[in-house]
XYZ file of C-alpha atoms in Angstrom:
722
model
C 143.461 133.321 122.681
C 140.174 131.882 123.932
C 138.830 130.411 127.156
C 135.763 128.523 125.810
C 134.163 127.673 129.157
C 134.328 131.305 130.326
C 133.199 132.681 126.934
C 136.173 135.040 126.943
C 138.739 135.817 124.258
C 141.567 138.240 123.445
C 144.005 138.965 120.628
C 147.745 139.295 121.018
C 149.647 142.468 120.231
C 152.540 142.683 117.773
C 154.862 141.168 120.374
C 152.610 138.192 121.051
C 151.414 139.464 124.458
C 147.823 139.209 125.618
C 145.711 139.847 128.688
C 142.585 137.826 129.460
C 140.163 138.550 132.310
C 139.008 135.247 133.850
C 137.242 134.248 137.078
C 139.239 132.363 139.688
C 139.617 128.658 139.044
C 141.081 126.250 136.509
C 140.699 127.070 132.813
C 141.531 125.634 129.399
C 143.029 128.038 126.866
C 142.936 127.638 123.089
C 145.318 129.562 120.836
C 144.943 129.887 117.061
C 146.995 131.692 114.461
C 146.923 131.225 110.664
C 149.787 128.999 109.517
C 150.337 127.420 112.943
C 149.110 124.285 114.702
C 146.329 124.994 117.228
C 147.710 125.010 120.790
C 145.783 124.168 123.965
C 146.799 124.651 127.564
C 144.881 122.607 130.142
C 144.362 123.473 133.809
C 145.624 127.051 133.802
C 145.122 128.135 137.424
C 143.823 131.646 138.048
C 143.989 132.829 141.699
C 141.204 134.865 143.347
C 143.456 137.913 143.209
C 146.485 138.811 141.148
C 147.577 137.530 137.762
C 148.887 134.335 136.228
C 151.618 134.523 133.603
C 151.819 131.803 130.973
C 154.079 131.229 127.972
C 152.532 129.464 124.956
C 154.664 128.315 122.017
C 153.056 127.699 118.614
C 154.396 125.146 116.131
C 154.346 126.100 112.433
C 152.065 124.044 110.205
C 153.984 121.810 107.747
C 152.430 123.472 104.685
C 151.307 127.067 105.107
C 148.493 128.083 102.785
C 147.821 131.733 102.166
C 145.290 133.385 104.415
C 143.119 134.371 101.475
C 140.531 131.696 100.687
C 140.105 131.417 96.930
C 136.883 129.432 96.608
C 133.521 131.134 97.242
C 130.399 129.447 98.663
C 132.306 128.214 101.706
C 131.417 128.422 105.382
C 133.649 127.079 108.135
C 131.686 125.526 110.965
C 132.793 124.410 114.429
C 135.950 126.511 114.353
C 137.224 130.048 114.221
C 139.073 131.005 111.053
C 140.499 134.537 110.948
C 140.712 134.445 107.153
C 136.975 133.782 106.867
C 134.988 136.435 108.756
C 131.756 134.496 108.307
C 133.106 131.339 109.954
C 131.049 129.863 112.789
C 132.958 128.586 115.814
C 132.411 125.263 117.578
C 130.482 127.049 120.320
C 128.363 128.925 117.748
C 127.162 125.844 115.892
C 126.636 123.699 119.013
C 124.566 126.496 120.548
C 122.140 126.436 117.611
C 118.854 124.597 118.248
C 119.091 121.074 116.828
C 116.942 118.117 117.786
C 118.682 115.189 119.453
C 122.107 116.864 119.431
C 122.363 116.231 115.675
C 124.188 119.217 114.192
C 123.162 118.145 110.648
C 119.727 119.483 111.597
C 121.108 122.988 112.111
C 122.611 123.170 108.604
C 119.303 124.295 107.093
C 119.793 127.629 108.884
C 122.669 128.381 106.500
C 122.243 130.003 103.074
C 121.592 127.578 100.217
C 120.728 124.594 102.462
C 117.227 123.055 102.515
C 115.762 120.272 104.659
C 112.409 119.132 106.013
C 111.365 118.753 109.647
C 111.894 114.988 109.900
C 115.013 114.313 107.867
C 118.627 115.108 108.708
C 119.367 114.889 104.974
C 119.795 118.218 103.247
C 119.707 119.697 99.756
C 122.367 122.175 98.613
C 120.989 124.883 96.323
C 118.130 122.690 95.170
C 120.184 119.601 94.325
C 119.375 116.068 95.451
C 120.864 114.987 98.815
C 123.211 112.537 97.051
C 124.779 115.432 95.110
C 126.686 116.518 98.247
C 129.916 114.727 99.116
C 130.180 114.010 102.853
C 133.669 113.468 104.277
C 134.886 112.473 107.729
C 138.636 112.819 108.325
C 139.109 112.627 104.556
C 136.971 109.483 104.067
C 133.852 109.732 101.917
C 130.753 108.370 103.639
C 128.345 106.636 101.286
C 125.563 106.062 103.819
C 125.369 108.776 106.460
C 122.007 108.507 108.215
C 120.160 106.555 110.862
C 116.411 105.817 110.676
C 116.340 105.383 106.906
C 112.728 104.221 107.087
C 111.927 107.752 108.251
C 113.770 109.708 105.575
C 117.112 109.539 107.428
C 115.920 111.276 110.602
C 119.350 111.401 112.312
C 122.928 111.488 111.094
C 125.510 108.787 111.712
C 128.135 111.205 113.090
C 128.510 111.646 116.880
C 128.724 115.446 117.322
C 130.998 115.133 120.362
C 133.815 113.824 118.151
C 133.941 116.815 115.797
C 136.443 119.654 115.859
C 135.653 121.478 112.610
C 133.296 121.337 109.648
C 133.649 123.082 106.285
C 130.587 123.417 104.078
C 131.046 124.302 100.387
C 127.841 124.985 98.452
C 129.399 125.556 95.013
C 132.586 126.259 93.098
C 134.683 123.848 95.201
C 138.176 122.792 94.176
C 139.176 119.961 91.812
C 140.241 117.848 94.775
C 136.592 116.874 95.146
C 135.065 114.836 92.338
C 132.010 112.779 91.336
C 129.544 114.962 93.271
C 128.196 118.174 91.782
C 126.378 120.294 94.407
C 128.435 120.619 97.571
C 130.991 119.233 100.004
C 130.559 118.742 103.760
C 134.062 118.114 105.122
C 134.167 117.080 108.794
C 137.311 116.753 110.914
C 137.365 115.028 114.296
C 139.090 116.496 117.330
C 142.732 115.746 118.119
C 143.072 114.672 121.774
C 145.636 116.455 123.937
C 146.742 116.120 127.529
C 145.353 113.671 130.060
C 142.682 111.077 129.397
C 139.137 112.438 129.183
C 135.869 110.531 129.576
C 132.530 111.723 128.162
C 129.031 110.621 129.149
C 125.871 111.997 127.612
C 122.143 111.404 127.915
C 119.275 112.954 125.956
C 115.761 111.991 124.924
C 117.088 110.479 121.683
C 120.381 108.833 122.659
C 122.748 107.620 125.323
C 126.432 108.120 124.532
C 129.779 107.375 126.108
C 133.330 107.961 124.976
C 136.823 108.964 125.858
C 140.069 110.290 124.476
C 143.651 110.653 125.540
C 147.316 110.329 124.704
C 149.952 107.660 125.175
C 153.632 106.965 124.542
C 154.685 110.442 125.712
C 151.950 112.015 123.565
C 153.240 110.402 120.369
C 149.947 108.521 120.261
C 146.425 109.914 120.478
C 143.183 107.965 120.671
C 139.442 108.591 120.689
C 136.418 106.320 121.169
C 132.749 107.283 121.052
C 129.560 105.223 121.060
C 125.840 106.053 120.937
C 122.746 103.998 121.559
C 119.421 105.341 120.302
C 116.655 106.187 122.697
C 113.168 106.785 121.321
C 111.302 108.579 124.122
C 110.681 111.386 121.634
C 109.870 109.085 118.711
C 106.144 109.008 119.443
C 106.051 112.697 118.501
C 108.492 112.496 115.609
C 107.920 109.045 114.113
C 104.619 107.719 115.480
C 104.040 104.762 117.795
C 106.894 102.687 116.431
C 110.081 101.395 117.995
C 113.200 101.837 115.843
C 116.574 100.967 117.357
C 119.932 102.344 116.279
C 123.507 102.645 117.486
C 126.870 103.802 116.193
C 130.510 103.750 117.242
C 133.558 105.731 116.190
C 137.232 105.175 116.947
C 140.468 106.896 115.984
C 144.136 106.236 116.736
C 146.929 108.641 115.733
C 150.592 107.582 115.928
C 153.518 109.961 115.450
C 156.047 107.551 113.955
C 158.796 110.106 113.342
C 158.942 113.881 113.282
C 157.576 113.931 109.744
C 155.464 110.748 109.638
C 152.015 110.200 111.133
C 149.807 107.119 110.824
C 146.102 107.291 111.630
C 143.486 104.540 111.798
C 139.752 105.371 111.793
C 136.696 103.158 112.182
C 132.999 104.030 112.017
C 130.016 101.701 112.299
C 126.275 102.271 112.441
C 123.342 99.890 112.753
C 119.546 100.290 112.557
C 116.686 97.891 113.225
C 112.909 98.229 112.982
C 110.293 95.578 113.783
C 106.554 96.206 113.407
C 103.816 93.582 113.538
C 100.191 94.708 113.675
C 96.800 93.155 112.962
C 93.905 95.613 113.302
C 90.383 94.900 112.032
C 91.704 92.297 109.612
C 94.389 94.608 108.206
C 97.937 93.254 108.486
C 101.158 95.266 108.718
C 104.540 93.579 109.156
C 107.808 95.434 108.680
C 111.318 94.188 109.391
C 114.368 96.242 108.415
C 118.045 95.961 109.295
C 120.704 98.367 107.994
C 124.426 98.501 108.729
C 127.300 100.695 107.560
C 130.973 100.031 108.341
C 134.035 102.094 107.401
C 137.678 101.390 108.101
C 140.430 103.621 106.762
C 144.164 104.098 107.278
C 145.871 107.409 106.568
C 149.592 108.119 106.358
C 150.870 111.695 106.372
C 154.468 112.491 105.491
C 156.365 115.777 105.557
C 159.110 115.417 102.966
C 161.384 118.377 103.453
C 160.090 121.898 104.000
C 158.046 122.094 100.814
C 156.275 118.770 100.256
C 153.428 117.182 102.205
C 152.009 113.806 101.056
C 148.889 112.070 102.361
C 147.978 108.482 101.446
C 144.758 106.737 102.497
C 143.336 103.230 101.982
C 139.781 102.287 102.962
C 137.185 99.537 102.988
C 133.474 100.300 103.284
C 130.704 97.710 103.713
C 127.020 98.677 103.587
C 124.175 96.195 103.929
C 120.398 96.491 103.669
C 117.734 93.958 104.653
C 114.320 95.538 104.114
C 111.131 93.478 104.215
C 107.509 94.534 104.382
C 104.047 93.040 104.145
C 100.838 95.065 104.208
C 97.305 93.804 103.577
C 95.038 96.829 103.845
C 91.866 98.014 102.190
C 93.443 100.215 99.515
C 96.850 98.563 99.050
C 98.438 95.147 99.424
C 102.139 94.512 98.971
C 104.888 92.074 99.853
C 108.476 93.318 99.424
C 111.917 91.813 100.039
C 114.837 94.162 99.404
C 118.352 92.813 100.032
C 121.470 94.786 99.081
C 125.176 94.338 99.776
C 127.832 96.888 98.885
C 131.610 96.755 99.313
C 133.934 99.580 98.323
C 137.723 99.454 98.286
C 139.516 102.760 97.780
C 143.048 104.112 97.603
C 144.013 107.755 97.235
C 147.068 109.961 97.495
C 147.385 113.754 97.637
C 150.491 115.882 97.132
C 150.857 119.448 98.441
C 153.889 121.375 97.200
C 154.903 124.742 98.570
C 156.716 126.115 95.508
C 157.190 129.545 97.041
C 155.668 131.930 99.533
C 152.852 132.699 97.102
C 152.732 129.569 94.961
C 151.109 126.231 95.814
C 150.660 123.155 93.630
C 148.363 120.301 94.583
C 147.692 117.005 92.885
C 146.144 113.679 93.642
C 145.051 110.266 92.432
C 142.142 108.183 93.676
C 141.167 104.613 92.774
C 137.867 103.070 93.806
C 136.289 99.656 93.259
C 132.554 99.036 93.828
C 130.978 95.592 94.272
C 127.183 95.815 94.505
C 124.598 93.012 94.784
C 120.832 93.475 94.450
C 118.113 90.961 95.305
C 114.722 92.668 95.086
C 111.244 91.151 94.740
C 107.893 92.862 95.128
C 104.205 92.171 94.619
C 101.645 94.940 95.022
C 97.987 95.486 94.244
C 96.086 98.763 94.520
C 92.450 99.381 95.283
C 93.109 103.092 95.469
C 91.739 105.276 92.665
C 94.719 107.618 93.024
C 97.012 104.854 91.708
C 96.124 105.730 88.112
C 98.650 108.597 88.280
C 101.509 106.188 89.047
C 104.265 105.507 86.584
C 103.675 101.972 85.228
C 100.487 101.701 87.297
C 99.548 98.511 85.468
C 102.631 96.586 86.706
C 101.947 94.571 89.869
C 105.116 92.473 90.255
C 108.820 93.138 89.950
C 111.924 91.069 90.548
C 115.581 91.901 90.104
C 118.731 90.069 91.161
C 122.093 91.128 89.811
C 125.661 92.016 90.702
C 127.459 95.135 89.432
C 131.173 95.867 89.594
C 132.720 99.209 88.744
C 136.225 100.689 88.782
C 136.580 104.459 89.106
C 139.788 106.413 88.574
C 140.275 110.105 89.248
C 143.224 112.473 88.933
C 143.425 116.180 89.726
C 145.998 118.961 89.537
C 145.669 122.544 90.753
C 148.049 125.490 90.634
C 147.381 128.342 93.048
C 149.476 131.470 92.899
C 149.361 135.087 93.984
C 150.452 137.748 91.512
C 150.688 140.427 94.174
C 148.786 141.069 97.362
C 145.344 141.783 95.842
C 145.091 138.930 93.340
C 145.087 135.153 93.898
C 144.267 132.658 91.156
C 143.716 128.897 91.204
C 143.604 126.874 88.000
C 142.445 123.280 88.323
C 141.813 120.294 86.077
C 140.263 116.969 87.021
C 139.963 113.768 84.993
C 137.594 110.946 85.964
C 137.033 107.570 84.327
C 134.012 105.368 85.050
C 133.896 101.759 83.868
C 130.159 101.110 84.313
C 128.896 103.827 81.949
C 132.248 103.584 80.105
C 132.929 107.313 80.170
C 135.946 109.467 80.924
C 135.512 113.187 81.463
C 137.559 116.317 82.165
C 136.483 118.953 84.678
C 138.258 122.324 84.304
C 137.779 124.799 87.162
C 138.872 128.370 87.825
C 138.815 130.170 91.179
C 139.726 133.821 91.512
C 140.047 136.074 94.591
C 140.785 139.795 94.643
C 141.360 141.745 97.855
C 139.376 144.991 97.825
C 141.095 147.196 100.359
C 141.992 145.804 103.770
C 138.586 144.335 104.644
C 136.975 143.172 101.393
C 137.361 140.155 99.103
C 135.827 139.561 95.673
C 135.642 135.907 94.582
C 134.729 134.214 91.322
C 134.376 130.520 90.488
C 133.707 128.917 87.107
C 133.863 125.180 86.539
C 132.486 121.864 85.362
C 131.348 119.265 87.906
C 130.501 115.666 86.975
C 128.495 113.055 88.851
C 128.055 109.406 87.940
C 125.222 107.122 88.964
C 127.088 104.822 91.295
C 126.312 101.079 91.423
C 124.397 101.427 94.698
C 122.202 104.281 93.373
C 120.122 102.268 90.902
C 116.408 102.685 91.728
C 115.562 99.036 91.229
C 112.402 99.366 93.326
C 110.996 101.685 90.635
C 111.922 99.408 87.754
C 115.351 100.812 86.802
C 117.582 98.184 85.249
C 120.411 100.155 83.630
C 122.609 103.095 84.552
C 122.347 106.563 83.075
C 125.042 108.756 81.617
C 127.271 110.865 83.841
C 125.552 114.110 84.831
C 127.399 117.324 84.000
C 126.914 120.549 85.910
C 128.360 123.995 85.150
C 128.855 126.392 88.083
C 129.197 130.170 87.910
C 129.586 131.860 91.297
C 130.373 135.498 92.093
C 130.723 136.633 95.691
C 131.830 139.615 97.739
C 132.705 139.688 101.436
C 133.488 142.641 103.647
C 134.193 143.147 107.321
C 133.054 146.453 108.802
C 135.026 146.879 111.997
C 133.569 148.527 115.054
C 135.313 151.356 116.839
C 138.144 150.113 119.005
C 138.874 147.060 116.894
C 136.103 144.886 118.331
C 134.448 142.351 116.063
C 132.192 144.238 113.701
C 129.658 143.305 111.060
C 130.615 140.830 108.338
C 128.645 140.801 105.089
C 128.678 138.259 102.263
C 126.708 138.651 99.044
C 126.848 135.824 96.524
C 125.140 135.125 93.210
C 125.193 131.718 91.552
C 124.046 130.001 88.363
C 124.157 126.214 88.044
C 123.002 124.283 85.005
C 122.812 120.480 84.920
C 123.048 118.751 81.546
C 121.478 115.304 81.124
C 120.093 115.067 84.697
C 119.161 111.562 85.793
C 115.480 110.608 85.852
C 114.193 110.216 89.394
C 111.080 108.964 91.174
C 109.211 111.065 93.711
C 106.071 110.873 95.819
C 103.897 113.864 95.016
C 101.894 114.206 98.210
C 103.092 111.918 101.013
C 106.403 113.222 102.427
C 107.540 110.235 104.525
C 106.983 106.567 103.630
C 108.691 103.389 104.781
C 108.072 101.844 101.340
C 107.740 104.848 99.000
C 107.874 102.719 95.846
C 104.389 101.285 96.444
C 102.587 104.530 97.214
C 99.862 105.542 94.729
C 101.378 109.016 94.213
C 104.754 107.692 92.958
C 105.677 109.431 89.692
C 108.633 109.670 87.316
C 110.456 112.986 86.831
C 112.660 112.904 83.715
C 114.002 116.399 82.939
C 116.121 117.206 79.925
C 117.858 120.019 81.820
C 117.918 121.470 85.340
C 118.715 125.018 86.360
C 119.380 126.620 89.765
C 119.956 130.347 90.225
C 120.054 132.498 93.302
C 121.255 135.480 95.279
C 122.345 134.963 98.900
C 122.988 137.634 101.530
C 124.615 136.683 104.828
C 125.205 139.252 107.595
C 126.776 138.525 110.950
C 127.564 140.770 113.894
C 127.892 141.037 117.638
C 127.407 143.483 120.453
C 130.085 143.098 123.075
C 131.057 139.650 124.331
C 127.525 138.536 125.204
C 125.310 139.122 122.185
C 125.871 137.626 118.755
C 123.534 137.486 115.771
C 123.316 136.617 112.109
C 120.765 136.833 109.369
C 120.665 135.394 105.873
C 118.246 135.890 103.023
C 118.128 133.896 99.783
C 116.234 134.541 96.596
C 116.511 131.419 94.435
C 114.807 129.307 91.801
C 115.362 125.615 91.101
C 113.705 124.227 87.978
C 113.505 121.129 85.802
C 112.894 121.480 82.098
C 110.670 118.716 80.652
C 109.779 118.769 76.955
C 110.776 122.418 76.730
C 108.628 123.521 79.697
C 110.164 124.539 83.054
C 108.701 123.395 86.372
C 109.821 124.222 89.940
C 111.532 121.359 91.734
C 109.925 119.804 94.796
C 112.023 121.858 97.250
C 111.957 125.120 95.331
C 111.576 128.070 97.712
C 112.034 131.478 96.022
C 112.332 133.335 99.336
C 114.092 132.071 102.455
C 114.987 134.041 105.582
C 116.850 132.758 108.652
C 117.513 134.730 111.838
C 119.692 133.642 114.743
C 120.257 135.393 118.080
C 122.761 134.094 120.633
C 122.879 135.616 124.112
C 125.319 134.667 126.855
C 123.816 135.184 130.305
C 126.903 135.388 132.462
C 129.787 132.937 132.142
C 127.592 129.806 132.277
C 124.263 130.222 130.496
C 123.717 130.629 126.750
C 120.338 131.091 125.090
C 119.983 130.773 121.322
C 116.850 131.420 119.276
C 116.564 130.624 115.568
C 113.663 131.640 113.319
C 113.152 130.201 109.846
C 110.904 131.287 107.015
C 110.594 130.152 103.423
C 108.083 130.224 100.612
C 105.778 127.219 100.592
C 107.050 124.285 98.521
C 105.366 123.448 95.193
C 102.553 120.949 94.901
C 100.628 119.602 91.933
C 96.857 120.126 91.816
C 94.661 117.041 91.622
C 91.106 116.910 90.285
C 88.504 114.407 89.106
C 87.713 114.351 85.403
C 84.448 112.912 84.131
C 84.955 110.156 81.547
C 82.894 107.412 79.924
C 84.270 103.892 80.388
C 84.078 100.932 77.955
C 80.601 99.993 79.273
C 79.303 103.485 78.557
C 79.085 104.460 82.206
C 80.234 107.808 83.567
C 83.276 107.525 85.849
C 85.426 110.088 87.618
C 89.171 109.661 87.115
C 91.857 111.382 89.246
C 93.895 113.645 86.960
C 96.998 115.686 87.672
C 97.054 119.362 86.812
C 100.101 121.292 85.697
C 103.143 120.020 87.565
C 104.127 122.139 90.596
C 101.705 124.906 89.627
C 100.496 125.490 93.204
C 102.236 125.964 96.520
C 101.437 125.055 100.094
C 101.309 127.783 102.733
C 104.531 129.573 103.611
C 106.668 127.861 106.249
C 107.937 129.408 109.476
C 108.933 128.277 112.950
C 110.919 129.404 115.998
C 113.391 127.134 117.819
C 115.106 127.731 121.138
C 118.071 126.161 122.882
C 119.266 127.042 126.385
C 122.503 125.503 127.643
C 124.519 125.803 130.809
C 128.149 124.972 131.332
C 129.435 124.297 134.809
C 131.596 122.087 136.981
C 130.712 119.223 139.260
C 133.820 118.526 141.219
C 136.510 117.797 138.625
C 133.957 117.220 135.859
C 132.780 119.666 133.209
C 129.005 119.540 132.827
C 126.897 120.737 129.899
C 123.118 120.796 130.326
C 120.702 121.825 127.572
C 117.009 122.278 126.868
C 115.923 122.362 123.231
C 112.446 123.292 121.985
C 111.616 122.957 118.301
C 108.665 124.935 116.911
C 108.265 127.006 120.054
C 104.959 128.633 119.069
C 103.489 125.370 117.674
C 103.144 126.472 114.046
C 101.166 124.037 111.884
C 103.378 123.764 108.779
C 102.056 121.705 105.878
C 103.909 118.442 105.224
C 101.695 116.836 102.588
C 98.253 115.517 101.703
C 96.223 112.343 102.006
C 93.341 112.361 99.534
C 89.881 110.903 100.034
C 88.224 110.249 96.677
C 84.571 109.434 96.144
C 84.362 108.153 92.556
C 80.601 107.816 92.643
C 79.923 111.359 93.815
C 82.799 112.830 91.847
C 84.363 114.572 94.850
C 87.922 114.753 96.109
C 88.923 115.891 99.598
C 92.554 116.625 100.485
C 93.320 115.894 104.133
C 96.250 118.124 105.022
C 99.092 116.535 106.975
C 101.369 118.682 109.106
C 104.904 118.476 110.424
C 105.254 117.887 114.168
C 104.214 120.635 116.588
C 106.218 121.556 119.663
C 109.126 119.133 120.172
C 110.921 119.560 123.506
C 114.230 117.858 124.194
C 116.556 117.784 127.176
C 120.047 116.408 127.685
C 123.218 116.443 129.734
C 126.878 115.728 128.986
C 129.594 115.167 131.570
C 133.311 115.196 130.768
C 136.051 114.381 133.266
């Protein structure tokens, strides 16, 4: 039983009784128990003296899964989960420092997750960002970020709408297919009680929304909208003026006791206009991106043992990206138009065979319709351009339509032999029409209870990922799709909860080792030195990476504890390697960081104030040395040619920074008020972002000008709910 605003909680005894010490006033209580629907009681009045008695009834969940989680590599965010001692509650994750109220930016504090200072995109255990499946209320999101011209600097998801988030970084179940690194599964809040209105203002956005019930609480609705504000963009993005907005809506209808119909809609839009003429150099950029999702979900409880969920969706994603630059070392003119439509239908069955036996199955159908219209002209007067892939090509044009039908089917059987041992066997089959392949993905998950407080978990499985029609790198000259990538996961983990004296929350420890091998990884294009580019395909440091095999291995240690009700902390350390093998030689990937350490300290100053500090450290990312080699040209003259050294054979300086977030909860009349101050990079550490080279071909010298991530980034915001 928890009172979130008062930062107070208690557990019931065997008879269901509890006692909670709260200050006088009106409070909201939240009650959770495994196997039951979460209950909330609004406006519980506590007098200045005496006690208030309250009776709370919990409704059983339609399908009760066992408390023991089978799959490893899983963290539950934004909610408490008694079966997962390392879960982070909603208050925990929202208290973490994160620029602009974007909780995606706090994910890099978790083990196995990597991101840079500008982007909200993240890499799971060294994989590409598109290897992680991102779900919102069961719907896969194919385009999840705002400010795409700046490496996806903010996510599309309004944080105020979320109730819970589960992050799986490996060994996930067969329900999830066609992505091979991880799953980020987000669930929006379910409104209860009277209508609520939310208003929020920060340096990066203005938001407004509301939620409530209708038809005697048989209907529930939620609306949320955000409009981008760029007061902070001069620090983060430079003197440019991007505009963005998004909107989310949800309507739940309880048709009968066992039938629920839900409609969701999500839309995001971005625009950027730049027109500059300085000393004869011209720069004109015009981009417009939009993403729209509409999905309907029907949930049916058929008897006491069967739960069926059916969902149909339509997704439309459009890109209009145009740029013209006439500068001393590069001239280009690009028009990039793309239109994507996706129709999808899926159904999942959950069967409670017995108290210790669960069978799940599902079918998903998906149809892609993708149109490309890309033209580009570019000319380099930059000596560094000789390292480019296809440096001699100066024009490209591509216009084509691709259609693909995907079909997937999965079946899993989870059963418990006795109390210590739980086993899940799963098999998935996927068929792709564009590469004309159909593949099976067997997976095994194993959990063994070690005593009362420990769990040993093992996961072994095959994970496939296709190159979807919208993922063709046409700007780099790709014209055909590659084979389906195949990844094998081996994960072994152990968790243990060491209780403190008196039954208070103790120290939870998770140790996990993983090995992931990717067969036939797709070739990809990367910029070696410049981290952020609006038009990366025309940069002189653009190179092709075509590995024959990729390998990721690591050991993660996560420890979490608390001291009383005020002080909470956690620490995680990762030792990992992520490598590509090219022509029999292994090279570290761009985001390889052998050592990573994250520390978080959360302190509650009284019932209102919370201060959270987060410190990050990781080994410097790899870079490729560049030198000038003396050669004799066709006219017999000596020239100096930029030449790459061994790929990823050097590293930039180690990375570290300290972030702080202070927030205060209070009341203003009948309104709940949340005020926060967020400071990124508190001690102004100059962390290396990349390099801009100055090359003197006549003198035979090369000078790397180091570029750094942003220094101190302060942010402030307020949210009012009434």
